[in-house]
Coordinates of C-alpha atoms in Angstrom, one line a residue:
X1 CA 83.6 114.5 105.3
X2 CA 82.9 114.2 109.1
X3 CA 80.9 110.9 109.1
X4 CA 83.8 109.5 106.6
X5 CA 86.5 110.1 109.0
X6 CA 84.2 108.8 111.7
X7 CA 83.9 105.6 109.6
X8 CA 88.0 105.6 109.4
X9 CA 88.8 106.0 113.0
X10 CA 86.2 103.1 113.7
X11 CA 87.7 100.6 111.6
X12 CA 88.7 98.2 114.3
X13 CA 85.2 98.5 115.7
X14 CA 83.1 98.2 112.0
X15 CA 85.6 96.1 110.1
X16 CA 85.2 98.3 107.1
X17 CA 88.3 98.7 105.3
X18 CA 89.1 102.3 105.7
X19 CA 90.9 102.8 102.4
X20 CA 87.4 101.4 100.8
X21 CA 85.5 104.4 103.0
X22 CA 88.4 106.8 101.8
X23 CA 88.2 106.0 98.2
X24 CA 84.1 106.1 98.4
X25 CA 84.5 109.5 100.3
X26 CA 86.5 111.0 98.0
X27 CA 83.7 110.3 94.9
X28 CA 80.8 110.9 97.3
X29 CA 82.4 114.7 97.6
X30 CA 83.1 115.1 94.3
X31 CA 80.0 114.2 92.9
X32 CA 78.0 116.6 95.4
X33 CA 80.4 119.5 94.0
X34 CA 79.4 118.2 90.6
X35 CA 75.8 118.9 91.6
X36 CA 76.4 121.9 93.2
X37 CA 79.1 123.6 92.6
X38 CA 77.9 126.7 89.8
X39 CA 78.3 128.9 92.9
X40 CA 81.7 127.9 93.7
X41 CA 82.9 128.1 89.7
X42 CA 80.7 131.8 90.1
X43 CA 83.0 132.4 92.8
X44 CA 86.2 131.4 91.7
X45 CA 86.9 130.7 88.7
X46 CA 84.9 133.5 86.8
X47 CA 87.3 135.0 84.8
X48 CA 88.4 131.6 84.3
X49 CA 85.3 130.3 83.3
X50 CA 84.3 133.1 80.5
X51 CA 87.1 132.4 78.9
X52 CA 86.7 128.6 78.7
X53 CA 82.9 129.3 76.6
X54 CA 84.8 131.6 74.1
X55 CA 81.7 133.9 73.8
X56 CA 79.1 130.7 73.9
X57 CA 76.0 130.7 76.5
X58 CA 77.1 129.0 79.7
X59 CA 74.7 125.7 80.0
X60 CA 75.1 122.6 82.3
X61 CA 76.5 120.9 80.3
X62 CA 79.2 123.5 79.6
X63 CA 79.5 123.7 83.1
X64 CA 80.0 120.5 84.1
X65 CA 82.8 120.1 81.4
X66 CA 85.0 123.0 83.0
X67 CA 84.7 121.6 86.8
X68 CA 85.5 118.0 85.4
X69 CA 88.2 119.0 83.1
X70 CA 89.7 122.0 84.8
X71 CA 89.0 122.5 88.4
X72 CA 88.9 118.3 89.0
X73 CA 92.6 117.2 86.8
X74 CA 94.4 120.1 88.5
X75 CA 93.9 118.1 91.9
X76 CA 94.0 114.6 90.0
X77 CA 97.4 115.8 88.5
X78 CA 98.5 116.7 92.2
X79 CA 97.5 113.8 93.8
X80 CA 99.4 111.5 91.4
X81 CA 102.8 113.2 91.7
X82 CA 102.5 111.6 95.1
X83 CA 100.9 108.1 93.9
X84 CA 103.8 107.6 91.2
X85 CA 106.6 108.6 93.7
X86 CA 105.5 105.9 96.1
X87 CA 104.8 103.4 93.4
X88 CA 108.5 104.2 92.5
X89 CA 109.7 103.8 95.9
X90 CA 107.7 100.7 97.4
X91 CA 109.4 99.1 94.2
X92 CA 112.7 99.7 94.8
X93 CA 112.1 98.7 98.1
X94 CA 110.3 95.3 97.3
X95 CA 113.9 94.7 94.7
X96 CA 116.0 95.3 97.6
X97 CA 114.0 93.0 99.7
X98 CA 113.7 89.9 97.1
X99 CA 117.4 90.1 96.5
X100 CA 117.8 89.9 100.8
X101 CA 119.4 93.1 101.1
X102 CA 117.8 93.2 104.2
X103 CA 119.3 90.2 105.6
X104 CA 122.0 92.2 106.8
X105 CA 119.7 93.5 109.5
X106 CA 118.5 90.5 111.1
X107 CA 122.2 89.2 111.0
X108 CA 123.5 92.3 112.8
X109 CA 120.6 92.0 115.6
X110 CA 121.2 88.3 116.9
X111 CA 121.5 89.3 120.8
X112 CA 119.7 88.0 123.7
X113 CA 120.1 90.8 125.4
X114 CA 116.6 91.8 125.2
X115 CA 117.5 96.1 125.6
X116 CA 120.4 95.7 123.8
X117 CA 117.8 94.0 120.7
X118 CA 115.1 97.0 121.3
X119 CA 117.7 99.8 120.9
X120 CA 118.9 98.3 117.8
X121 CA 115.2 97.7 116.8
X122 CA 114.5 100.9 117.0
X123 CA 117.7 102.5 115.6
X124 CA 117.5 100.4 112.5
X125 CA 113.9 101.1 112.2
X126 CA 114.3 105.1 112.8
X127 CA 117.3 105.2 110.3
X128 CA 115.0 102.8 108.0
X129 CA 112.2 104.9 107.9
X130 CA 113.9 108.4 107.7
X131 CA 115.4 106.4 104.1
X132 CA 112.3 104.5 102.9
X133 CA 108.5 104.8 104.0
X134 CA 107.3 104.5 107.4
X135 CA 105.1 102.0 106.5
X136 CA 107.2 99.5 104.6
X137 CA 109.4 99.8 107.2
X138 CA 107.4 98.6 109.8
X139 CA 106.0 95.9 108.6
X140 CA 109.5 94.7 107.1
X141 CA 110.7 94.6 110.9
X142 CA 107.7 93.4 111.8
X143 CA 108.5 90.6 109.8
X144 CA 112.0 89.9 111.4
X145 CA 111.0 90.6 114.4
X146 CA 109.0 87.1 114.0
X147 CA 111.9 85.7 113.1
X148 CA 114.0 86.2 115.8
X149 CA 111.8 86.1 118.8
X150 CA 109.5 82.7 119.2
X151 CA 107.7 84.5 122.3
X152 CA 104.6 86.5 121.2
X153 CA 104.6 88.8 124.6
X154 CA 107.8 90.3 124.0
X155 CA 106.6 91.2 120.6
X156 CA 104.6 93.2 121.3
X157 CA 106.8 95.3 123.1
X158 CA 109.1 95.3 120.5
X159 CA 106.6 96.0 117.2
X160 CA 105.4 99.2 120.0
X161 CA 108.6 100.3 119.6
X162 CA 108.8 99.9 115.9
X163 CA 105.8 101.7 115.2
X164 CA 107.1 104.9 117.4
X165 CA 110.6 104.6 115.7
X166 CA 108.8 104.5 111.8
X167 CA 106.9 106.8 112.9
X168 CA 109.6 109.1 114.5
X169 CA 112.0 108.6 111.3
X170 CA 109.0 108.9 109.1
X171 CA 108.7 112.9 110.2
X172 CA 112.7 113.2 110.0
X173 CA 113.1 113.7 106.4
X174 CA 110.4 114.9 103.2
X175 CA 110.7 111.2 101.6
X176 CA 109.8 108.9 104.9
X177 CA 106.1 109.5 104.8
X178 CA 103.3 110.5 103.0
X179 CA 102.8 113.3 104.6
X180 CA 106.3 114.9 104.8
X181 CA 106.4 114.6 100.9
X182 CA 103.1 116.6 100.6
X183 CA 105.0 119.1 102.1
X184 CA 107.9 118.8 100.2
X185 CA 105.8 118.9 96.9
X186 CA 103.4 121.5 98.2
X187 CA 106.6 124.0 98.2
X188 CA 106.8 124.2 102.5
X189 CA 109.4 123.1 103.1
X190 CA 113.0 122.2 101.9
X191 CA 114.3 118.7 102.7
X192 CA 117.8 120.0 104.5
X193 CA 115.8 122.7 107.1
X194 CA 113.3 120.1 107.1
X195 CA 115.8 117.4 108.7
X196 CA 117.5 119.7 110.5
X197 CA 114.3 121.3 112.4
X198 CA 113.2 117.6 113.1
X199 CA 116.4 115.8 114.2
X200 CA 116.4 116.7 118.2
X201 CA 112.5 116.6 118.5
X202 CA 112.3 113.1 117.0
X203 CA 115.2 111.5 118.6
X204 CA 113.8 112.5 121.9
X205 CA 110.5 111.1 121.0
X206 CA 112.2 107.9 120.1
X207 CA 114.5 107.5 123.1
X208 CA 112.2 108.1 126.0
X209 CA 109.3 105.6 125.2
X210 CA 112.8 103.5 123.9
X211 CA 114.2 103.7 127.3
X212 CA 110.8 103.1 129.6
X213 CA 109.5 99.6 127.6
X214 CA 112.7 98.6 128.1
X215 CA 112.6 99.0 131.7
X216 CA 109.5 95.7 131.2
X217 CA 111.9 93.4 130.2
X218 CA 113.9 91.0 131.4
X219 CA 117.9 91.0 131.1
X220 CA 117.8 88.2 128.4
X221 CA 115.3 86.9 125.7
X222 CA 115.5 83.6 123.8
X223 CA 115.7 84.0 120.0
X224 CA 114.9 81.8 117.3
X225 CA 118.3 79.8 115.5
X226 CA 119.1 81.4 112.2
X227 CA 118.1 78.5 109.2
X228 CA 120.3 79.1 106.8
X229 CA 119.1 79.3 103.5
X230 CA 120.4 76.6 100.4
X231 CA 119.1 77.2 96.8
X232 CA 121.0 74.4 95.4
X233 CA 122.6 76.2 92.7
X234 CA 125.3 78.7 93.0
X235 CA 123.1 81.4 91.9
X236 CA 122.8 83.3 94.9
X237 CA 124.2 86.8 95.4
X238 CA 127.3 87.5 96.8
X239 CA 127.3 89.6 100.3
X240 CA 129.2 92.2 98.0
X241 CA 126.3 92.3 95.9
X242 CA 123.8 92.8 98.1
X243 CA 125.6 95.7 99.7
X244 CA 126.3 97.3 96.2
X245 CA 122.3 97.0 95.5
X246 CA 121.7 98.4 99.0
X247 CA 124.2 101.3 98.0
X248 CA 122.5 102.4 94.8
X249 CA 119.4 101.8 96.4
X250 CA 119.3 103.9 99.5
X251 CA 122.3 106.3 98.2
X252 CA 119.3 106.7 94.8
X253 CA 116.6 107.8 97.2
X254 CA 119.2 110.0 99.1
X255 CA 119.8 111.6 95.7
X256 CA 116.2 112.5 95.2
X257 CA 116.3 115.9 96.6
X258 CA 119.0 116.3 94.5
X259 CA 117.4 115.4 91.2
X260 CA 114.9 117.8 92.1
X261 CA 116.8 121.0 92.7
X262 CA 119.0 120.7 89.5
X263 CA 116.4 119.9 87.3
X264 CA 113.2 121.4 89.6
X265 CA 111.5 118.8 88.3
X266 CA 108.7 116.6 90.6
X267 CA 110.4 114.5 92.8
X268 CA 109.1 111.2 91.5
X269 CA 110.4 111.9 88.3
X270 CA 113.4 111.6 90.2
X271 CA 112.0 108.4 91.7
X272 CA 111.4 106.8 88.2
X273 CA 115.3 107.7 87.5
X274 CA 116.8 105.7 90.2
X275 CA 114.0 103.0 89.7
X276 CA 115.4 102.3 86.2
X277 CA 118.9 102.6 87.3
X278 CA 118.4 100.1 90.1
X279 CA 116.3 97.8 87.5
X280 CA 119.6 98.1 85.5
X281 CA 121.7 97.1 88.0
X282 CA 119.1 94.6 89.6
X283 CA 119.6 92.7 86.1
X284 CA 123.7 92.7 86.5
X285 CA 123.8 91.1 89.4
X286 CA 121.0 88.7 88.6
X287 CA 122.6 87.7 85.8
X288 CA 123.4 83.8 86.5
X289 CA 120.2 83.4 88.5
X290 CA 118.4 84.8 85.8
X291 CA 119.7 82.2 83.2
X292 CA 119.9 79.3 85.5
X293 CA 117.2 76.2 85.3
X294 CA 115.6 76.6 88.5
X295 CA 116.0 80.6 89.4
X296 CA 114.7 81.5 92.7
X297 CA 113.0 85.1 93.7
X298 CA 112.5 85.5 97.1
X299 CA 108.8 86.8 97.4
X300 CA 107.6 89.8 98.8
X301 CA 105.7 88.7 101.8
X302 CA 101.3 89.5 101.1
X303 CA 101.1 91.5 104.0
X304 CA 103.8 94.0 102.9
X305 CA 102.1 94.4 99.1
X306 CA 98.7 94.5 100.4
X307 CA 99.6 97.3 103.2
X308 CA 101.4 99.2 100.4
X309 CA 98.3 99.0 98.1
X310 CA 95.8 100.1 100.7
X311 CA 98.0 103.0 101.8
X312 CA 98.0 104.2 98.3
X313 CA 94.3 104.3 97.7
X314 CA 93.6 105.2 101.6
X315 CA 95.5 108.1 100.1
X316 CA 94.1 108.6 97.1
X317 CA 90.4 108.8 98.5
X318 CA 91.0 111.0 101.6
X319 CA 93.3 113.6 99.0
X320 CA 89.9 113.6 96.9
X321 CA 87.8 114.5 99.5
X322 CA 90.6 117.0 100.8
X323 CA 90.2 118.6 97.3
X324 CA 87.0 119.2 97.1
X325 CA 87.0 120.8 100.4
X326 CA 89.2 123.1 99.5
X327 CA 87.2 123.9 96.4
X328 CA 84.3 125.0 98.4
X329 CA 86.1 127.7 101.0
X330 CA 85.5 124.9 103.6
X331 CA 89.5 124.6 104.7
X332 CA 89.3 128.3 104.6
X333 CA 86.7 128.9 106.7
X334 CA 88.2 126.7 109.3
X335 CA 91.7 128.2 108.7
X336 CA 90.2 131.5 109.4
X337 CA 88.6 130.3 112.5
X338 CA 91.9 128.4 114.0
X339 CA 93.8 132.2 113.4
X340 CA 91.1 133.8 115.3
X341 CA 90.4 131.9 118.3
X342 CA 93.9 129.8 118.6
X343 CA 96.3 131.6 116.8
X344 CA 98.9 129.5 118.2
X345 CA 100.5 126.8 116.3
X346 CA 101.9 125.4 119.4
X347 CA 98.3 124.9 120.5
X348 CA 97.1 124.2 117.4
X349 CA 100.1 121.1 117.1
X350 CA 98.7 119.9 120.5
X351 CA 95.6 119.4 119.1
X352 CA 96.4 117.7 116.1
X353 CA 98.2 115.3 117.8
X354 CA 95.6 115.0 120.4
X355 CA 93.1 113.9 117.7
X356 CA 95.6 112.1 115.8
X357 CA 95.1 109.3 118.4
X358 CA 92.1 107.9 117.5
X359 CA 91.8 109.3 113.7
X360 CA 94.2 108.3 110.9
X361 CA 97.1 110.7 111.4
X362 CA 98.1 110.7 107.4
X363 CA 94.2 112.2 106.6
X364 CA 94.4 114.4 109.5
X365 CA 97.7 115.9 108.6
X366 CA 96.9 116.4 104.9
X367 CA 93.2 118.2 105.9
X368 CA 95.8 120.7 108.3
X369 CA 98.6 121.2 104.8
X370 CA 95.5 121.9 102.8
X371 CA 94.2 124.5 105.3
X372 CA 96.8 126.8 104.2
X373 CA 99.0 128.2 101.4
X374 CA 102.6 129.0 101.8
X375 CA 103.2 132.6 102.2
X376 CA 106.1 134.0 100.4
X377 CA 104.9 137.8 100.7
X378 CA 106.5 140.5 103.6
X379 CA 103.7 141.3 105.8
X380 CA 105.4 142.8 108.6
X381 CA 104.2 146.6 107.4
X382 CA 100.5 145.6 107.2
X383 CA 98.7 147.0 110.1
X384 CA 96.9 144.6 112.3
X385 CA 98.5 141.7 111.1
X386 CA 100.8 139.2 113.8
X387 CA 104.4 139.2 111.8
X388 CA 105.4 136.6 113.9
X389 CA 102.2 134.6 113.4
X390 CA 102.2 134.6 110.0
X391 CA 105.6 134.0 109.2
X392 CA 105.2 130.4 110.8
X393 CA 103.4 129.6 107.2
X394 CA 106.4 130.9 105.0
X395 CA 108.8 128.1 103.6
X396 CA 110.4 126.0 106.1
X397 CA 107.7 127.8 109.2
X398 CA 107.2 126.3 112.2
X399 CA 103.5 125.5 111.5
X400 CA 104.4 123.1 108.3
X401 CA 107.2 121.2 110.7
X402 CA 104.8 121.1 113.7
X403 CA 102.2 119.6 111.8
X404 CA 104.7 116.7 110.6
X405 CA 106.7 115.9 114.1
X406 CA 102.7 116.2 116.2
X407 CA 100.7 114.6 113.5
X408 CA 103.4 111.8 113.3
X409 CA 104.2 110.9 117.0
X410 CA 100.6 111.8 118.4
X411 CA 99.1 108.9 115.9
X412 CA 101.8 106.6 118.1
X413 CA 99.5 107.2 121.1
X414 CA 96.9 104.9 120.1
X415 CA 97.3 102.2 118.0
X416 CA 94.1 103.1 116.1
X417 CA 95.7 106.6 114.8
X418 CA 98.6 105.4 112.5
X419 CA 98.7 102.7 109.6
X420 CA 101.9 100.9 111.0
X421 CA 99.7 101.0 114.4
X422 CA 97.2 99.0 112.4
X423 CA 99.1 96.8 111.2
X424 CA 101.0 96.1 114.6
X425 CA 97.2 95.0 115.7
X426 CA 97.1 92.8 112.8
X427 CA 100.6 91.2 112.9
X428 CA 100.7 90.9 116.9
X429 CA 96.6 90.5 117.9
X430 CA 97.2 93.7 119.8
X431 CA 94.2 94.9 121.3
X432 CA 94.0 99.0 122.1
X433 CA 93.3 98.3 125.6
X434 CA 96.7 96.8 125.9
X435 CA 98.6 99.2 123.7
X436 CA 96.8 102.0 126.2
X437 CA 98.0 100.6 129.3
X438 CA 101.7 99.8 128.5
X439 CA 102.1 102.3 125.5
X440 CA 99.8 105.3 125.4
X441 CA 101.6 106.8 128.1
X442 CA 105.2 106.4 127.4
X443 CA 104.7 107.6 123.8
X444 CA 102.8 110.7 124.9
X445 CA 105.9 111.7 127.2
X446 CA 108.2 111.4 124.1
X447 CA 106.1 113.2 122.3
X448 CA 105.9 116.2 124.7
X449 CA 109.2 116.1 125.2
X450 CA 109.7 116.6 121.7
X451 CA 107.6 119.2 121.3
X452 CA 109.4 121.0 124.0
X453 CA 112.7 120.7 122.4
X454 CA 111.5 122.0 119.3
X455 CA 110.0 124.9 121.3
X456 CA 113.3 125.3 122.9
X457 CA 115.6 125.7 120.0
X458 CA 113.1 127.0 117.5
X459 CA 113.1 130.0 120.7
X460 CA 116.8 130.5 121.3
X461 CA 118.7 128.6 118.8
X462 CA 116.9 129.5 115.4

């Protein structure tokens, strides 16, 4: 596990896809529990185990069938809860962008005033983000970021700012990243508390590193001319249209949570419910373009689908390998160590974001949800045990939000420790020497600043 998330946080050095080392990681660890993991079943799942050989002589054959078929599709059937919900998602997302719901945004953002563009850049993206996935987020602005400014320089600036915003709105609600929605699924956390306890802390950690790029630009910024855009038919959708498809599609995802409380079923069962009433609706409106001679789809750019497919099987592997950690007592062990010798989570926050920096935040903040179970027992008359402590693992505790706002924001500090980061090198040529010298710094005040808010009213507010 140690030399695969090595391999990850040197992807811009090796060149090795890191979803590729994820997805190998993840088989590598399960097939070494295959081999060795009698003592683990012996450990765990005795009772469990007896009963699966109905009186018949355990063999390795025998044993092999009960780890594959019911200690392995118990994690499988976890892991792709999550994997349908974003499949759900990224396509409701790639509808709303082929029918140019979007358009809206880069209409709104015309300005040459270049502050006045990077607060709207990142308010758009933060409110984006909070609504959709981080990812897609960013590299949708990304991609209208091009479109609007012709100078590469300024760019850069700009997609730093888009990264800290996704990033930022990502943490701000359970569906705007992955691994908010672990939490959310896990049972830590309950999406109202969730936004509520992140609101201040992310806002501040937007605004600062906001406020100090824009203090490197100039007063005004050229901007490219807006083309405007002739199908040659009279198939096009109407602006009303687009805003009712942007209404069922956001207001759907907002109604998520919903779903999930009346009917406590997962949440991307409520995905696959406004998926197929969007589809339905997609249809309506598409109607004449659909039956015209020459119909016209605006494309989903590669970047965006290929982004969205490595995320998903970056994810898949490093959940895996997660797994079979846990399988073993590893996570434990290390849990047990963390409440012995830090027994903070405020330390213990600072860290993760520390390390999120140069490792992939997403894998880092799933290993720290998997370290611990929700505790939903009263402890406070147990001798030698921290009430206070422990209670920051109940539903909605400090540790689960911590571990969302610092693994989040501290992967913003390097471009290496967050997938939008990535992707920002990708789209812009950025190198990590130049994101350290004009970004690092600003986003690590944010960040702080953050965290101290969220100390502040989780102290005297809550």
């Amino acid at each position: 596990m140690i030399l695969g998330y090595c391999a990850i946080a040197t992807e811009h050095i090796t060149n090795i896809n890191k979803a590729a080392v994820a997805m190998f990681l993840g088989v590598i660890c399960w097939t070494l529990y295959m081999v060795a993991g009698k003592q683990y079943v012996e450990m765990r799942y005795a009772e469990e185990y007896a009963t699966f050989l109905a009186g018949n002589s355990s063999s390795i054959t025998s044993l092999k069938n009960f780890m594959a078929n019911y200690v392995f599709i118990g994690h499988v059937a976890d892991i792709c809860q999550i994997v349908l919900y974003l499949l759900a998602t990224m396509s409701i997302v790639d509808l709303l962008n082929s029918n140019g719901c979007f358009d809206f945004i880069s209409e709104w953002m015309r300005t040459r005033n270049s502050k006045r563009l990077l607060w709207m850049t990142a308010l758009v993206t933060y409110v984006l983000s909070a609504n959709l996935d981080n990812l897609t987020t960013a590299l949708m602005m990304f991609a209208i970021m091009r479109q609007l400014l012709p100078n590469s320089h300024f760019r850069m600036y700009y997609g730093a700012v888009i990264v800290i915003a996704a990033n930022a709105g990502g943490c701000l609600t359970v569906i705007g990243d992955v691994s908010t929605l672990m939490l959310w699924v896990k049972g830590a956390v309950t999406p109202s508390s969730f936004s509520g306890a992140m609101f201040l802390p992310s806002i501040v950690a937007v605004m600062i590193p906001t406020y100090l790029i824009s203090l490197k630009l100039p007063e005004q910024i050229d901007i490219n001319t807006p083309r405007i855009r002739f199908r040659g038919d009279d198939t096009t959708l109407t602006r009303w249209q687009r805003v009712l498809m942007l209404f069922v599609g956001i207001g759907g995802l907002w109604f998520i949570p919903t779903f999930h409380n009346l009917t406590k079923l997962p949440p991307f069962v409520g995905a696959l419910c406004v998926l197929a009433l969007f589809g339905v609706v997609n249809e309506l409106c598409n109607r004449k373009l659909i039956k015209s001679d020459q119909p016209f789809f605006r494309p989903t750019p590669r970047f965006m689908q290929t982004e969205s497919i490595q995320t998903i099987l970056f994810f898949i592997g490093v959940s895996m390998a997660i797994s079979a950690l846990q399988e073993t007592g590893a996570l434990y062990t290390a849990a047990l160590w963390c409440d012995r010798y830090i027994h903070n989570i405020y330390v213990s926050s600072l860290i993760l974001g520390g390390i999120s920096a140069f490792l992939d935040n997403v894998a880092l903040v799933l290993t720290s949800i998997s370290m611990y179970d929700v505790v939903n027992v009263t402890v406070d008359a147990i001798p030698g045990v921290d009430p206070a402590y422990v209670h920051s693992f109940a539903l909605n505790g400090p540790y689960w939000q911590l571990v969302a706002y610092s693994g989040g924001l501290g992967g913003c500090i390097l471009s290496i420790g967050s997938t939008a980061g990535y992707a920002l090198m990708k789209a812009e040529n950025i190198s990590i020497w130049w994101y350290l010298r004009h970004i690092s710094g600003k986003v690590l005040i944010g960040w702080l600043a953050g965290l101290g808010v969220y100390f502040l009213v989780d102290s005297f507010v809550r």
